[in-house]
Amino acid sequence: MLLCSRLELGFYDIPSSTEFGSTTSTIEYCCTTAEKLVEEQRKFDTLIALEVIEHVADAAEFCKSLSALTAHEGATVVSTINRSMRSYATAIVAAEYLLQWLPKGTHQWSSFLTPEELTKILKCAGVDVKEMAGFVYNPLTGSWSLLDDISVNFIAYGTKEK
């Protein structure tokens, strides 16, 4: 029985992912695109796209693919970075240049979406956003926390419309 599929846009996460899943055969790992899975007519009860949408060429088309891959009344979860001055300061200046947690040029501020833009794009793709929250990383504890502030990182949960 297949319980989970993990899709990676790049090959860099697959080796660590397969180590995690080596004790079970219920996880399928593939390096492909959402569009290719749509062509294969795949469907998922829950689709999670974490920190991906700000790296795709066309966010609206990507969301249409996510919707096409989500089963009827299934869940779609998307996390991204808000296009705000605070996100520019933290996600680009701090994370890429000062702390060097990410390679310089990883993010383009113009590719970030506001919560309103993401909600509209998902709605047009047939996904009704039900809930949204911010989240923050604490480097001292190495943990993430949910919060009400969506000015930098945020996550949206929606369901596939009929």
Tab-separated table of C-alpha atoms in Angstrom:
chain	number	residue	atom	x	y	z
A	1	MET	CA	0.000	0.000	0.000
A	2	LEU	CA	1.416	3.376	-1.032
A	3	LEU	CA	0.831	5.949	1.702
A	4	CYS	CA	3.040	8.790	0.567
A	5	SER	CA	4.771	10.179	-2.491
A	6	ARG	CA	7.534	12.719	-2.179
A	7	LEU	CA	8.208	14.907	-5.169
A	8	GLU	CA	11.426	16.894	-5.396
A	9	LEU	CA	12.116	19.567	-7.985
A	10	GLY	CA	15.853	18.924	-7.625
A	11	PHE	CA	17.913	15.831	-6.848
A	12	TYR	CA	19.592	17.194	-3.708
A	13	ASP	CA	16.987	16.010	-1.188
A	14	ILE	CA	16.304	12.539	-2.570
A	15	PRO	CA	19.278	10.712	-0.922
A	16	SER	CA	18.428	11.954	2.584
A	17	SER	CA	14.753	11.300	1.950
A	18	THR	CA	15.306	7.716	0.900
A	19	GLU	CA	17.377	7.080	4.032
A	20	PHE	CA	14.381	8.199	6.098
A	21	GLY	CA	12.034	5.955	4.170
A	22	SER	CA	14.325	2.939	3.919
A	23	THR	CA	12.516	1.168	6.764
A	24	THR	CA	9.192	1.231	4.955
A	25	SER	CA	7.944	0.617	1.442
A	26	THR	CA	5.003	3.004	1.751
A	27	ILE	CA	6.879	6.044	0.453
A	28	GLU	CA	7.529	6.649	-3.228
A	29	TYR	CA	10.329	9.090	-4.092
A	30	CYS	CA	10.505	10.758	-7.472
A	31	CYS	CA	12.319	13.690	-8.993
A	32	THR	CA	9.890	15.180	-11.464
A	33	THR	CA	7.527	18.103	-11.854
A	34	ALA	CA	3.940	18.637	-10.800
A	35	GLU	CA	3.059	19.100	-14.463
A	36	LYS	CA	4.452	15.655	-15.333
A	37	LEU	CA	2.350	14.056	-12.572
A	38	VAL	CA	-0.720	15.838	-13.980
A	39	GLU	CA	0.053	14.283	-17.384
A	40	GLU	CA	0.164	10.891	-15.615
A	41	GLN	CA	-3.257	11.704	-14.089
A	42	ARG	CA	-2.003	11.155	-10.539
A	43	LYS	CA	-4.226	12.188	-7.588
A	44	PHE	CA	-3.350	12.750	-3.936
A	45	ASP	CA	-5.557	13.183	-0.864
A	46	THR	CA	-3.119	15.748	0.517
A	47	LEU	CA	-0.630	17.791	-1.459
A	48	ILE	CA	2.061	19.772	0.366
A	49	ALA	CA	4.269	22.290	-1.465
A	50	LEU	CA	6.687	23.769	1.061
A	51	GLU	CA	8.934	26.627	-0.032
A	52	VAL	CA	8.511	25.772	-3.721
A	53	ILE	CA	6.136	28.300	-5.261
A	54	GLU	CA	8.575	31.214	-5.011
A	55	HIS	CA	10.989	29.253	-7.241
A	56	VAL	CA	8.636	28.341	-10.107
A	57	ALA	CA	8.332	30.367	-13.310
A	58	ASP	CA	4.534	30.732	-13.165
A	59	ALA	CA	2.863	30.539	-9.742
A	60	ALA	CA	-0.657	30.472	-11.205
A	61	GLU	CA	0.125	27.531	-13.511
A	62	PHE	CA	1.877	25.725	-10.657
A	63	CYS	CA	-1.232	26.128	-8.479
A	64	LYS	CA	-3.398	24.793	-11.319
A	65	SER	CA	-1.165	21.717	-11.356
A	66	LEU	CA	-1.448	21.363	-7.572
A	67	SER	CA	-5.223	21.556	-7.862
A	68	ALA	CA	-5.282	18.985	-10.667
A	69	LEU	CA	-3.220	16.628	-8.488
A	70	THR	CA	-5.455	17.061	-5.440
A	71	ALA	CA	-8.295	14.561	-5.086
A	72	HIS	CA	-11.888	15.818	-4.735
A	73	GLU	CA	-12.237	17.447	-1.281
A	74	GLY	CA	-8.519	16.824	-0.731
A	75	ALA	CA	-6.166	19.185	1.077
A	76	THR	CA	-3.558	21.469	-0.454
A	77	VAL	CA	-0.895	23.081	1.741
A	78	VAL	CA	1.459	25.748	0.390
A	79	SER	CA	4.163	27.610	2.295
A	80	THR	CA	6.098	30.547	0.925
A	81	ILE	CA	7.609	33.915	1.768
A	82	ASN	CA	5.542	37.096	1.863
A	83	ARG	CA	6.645	39.936	-0.412
A	84	SER	CA	7.236	42.501	2.333
A	85	MET	CA	10.132	44.699	3.397
A	86	ARG	CA	10.542	42.520	6.490
A	87	SER	CA	10.846	39.377	4.359
A	88	TYR	CA	13.443	41.073	2.160
A	89	ALA	CA	15.471	41.911	5.262
A	90	THR	CA	15.217	38.436	6.796
A	91	ALA	CA	14.905	35.964	3.903
A	92	ILE	CA	17.367	37.624	1.551
A	93	VAL	CA	19.685	40.038	3.367
A	94	ALA	CA	20.017	38.058	6.612
A	95	ALA	CA	19.644	34.438	5.423
A	96	GLU	CA	21.623	34.728	2.179
A	97	TYR	CA	24.164	37.492	2.775
A	98	LEU	CA	24.766	37.946	6.504
A	99	LEU	CA	24.229	34.445	7.936
A	100	GLN	CA	24.933	32.636	4.643
A	101	TRP	CA	22.360	29.934	5.454
A	102	LEU	CA	21.463	29.875	1.759
A	103	PRO	CA	23.491	30.562	-1.379
A	104	LYS	CA	23.340	34.171	-2.539
A	105	GLY	CA	20.643	34.610	-5.158
A	106	THR	CA	18.471	31.727	-3.920
A	107	HIS	CA	15.488	34.048	-3.623
A	108	GLN	CA	14.195	36.853	-5.804
A	109	TRP	CA	12.016	39.272	-3.829
A	110	SER	CA	9.833	39.860	-6.883
A	111	SER	CA	8.943	36.134	-6.900
A	112	PHE	CA	7.531	36.245	-3.367
A	113	LEU	CA	3.732	36.304	-3.064
A	114	THR	CA	1.598	38.215	-0.604
A	115	PRO	CA	-0.989	36.162	1.296
A	116	GLU	CA	-3.719	37.879	-0.713
A	117	GLU	CA	-2.042	36.980	-4.015
A	118	LEU	CA	-1.597	33.334	-3.006
A	119	THR	CA	-5.219	33.117	-1.865
A	120	LYS	CA	-6.424	34.555	-5.186
A	121	ILE	CA	-4.179	32.276	-7.270
A	122	LEU	CA	-5.306	29.190	-5.344
A	123	LYS	CA	-8.971	30.234	-5.616
A	124	CYS	CA	-8.633	30.618	-9.398
A	125	ALA	CA	-7.085	27.129	-9.481
A	126	GLY	CA	-10.030	25.637	-7.576
A	127	VAL	CA	-8.555	25.546	-4.069
A	128	ASP	CA	-10.448	27.356	-1.306
A	129	VAL	CA	-8.046	28.627	1.388
A	130	LYS	CA	-9.457	27.766	4.816
A	131	GLU	CA	-6.629	28.775	7.119
A	132	MET	CA	-3.345	30.680	7.066
A	133	ALA	CA	-0.588	31.090	9.652
A	134	GLY	CA	2.897	32.487	9.906
A	135	PHE	CA	5.887	30.503	11.067
A	136	VAL	CA	9.339	31.358	12.309
A	137	TYR	CA	12.614	29.494	12.824
A	138	ASN	CA	14.428	29.808	16.146
A	139	PRO	CA	18.154	29.226	15.494
A	140	LEU	CA	18.832	28.851	19.224
A	141	THR	CA	16.505	25.862	19.604
A	142	GLY	CA	16.618	24.663	16.000
A	143	SER	CA	12.832	24.544	15.897
A	144	TRP	CA	9.969	26.124	13.970
A	145	SER	CA	6.877	27.690	15.557
A	146	LEU	CA	3.506	28.734	14.162
A	147	LEU	CA	2.319	32.275	14.849
A	148	ASP	CA	-0.268	34.824	13.774
A	149	ASP	CA	2.294	37.100	12.057
A	150	ILE	CA	2.319	36.351	8.308
A	151	SER	CA	4.688	39.182	7.347
A	152	VAL	CA	7.605	36.863	6.467
A	153	ASN	CA	7.014	33.103	6.195
A	154	PHE	CA	3.465	31.825	5.946
A	155	ILE	CA	1.591	28.631	5.231
A	156	ALA	CA	-1.868	28.252	3.697
A	157	TYR	CA	-4.236	25.290	3.959
A	158	GLY	CA	-7.068	24.859	1.499
A	159	THR	CA	-9.420	22.250	0.121
A	160	LYS	CA	-10.194	21.337	-3.455
A	161	GLU	CA	-13.487	22.854	-4.539
A	162	LYS	CA	-16.132	20.742	-6.247
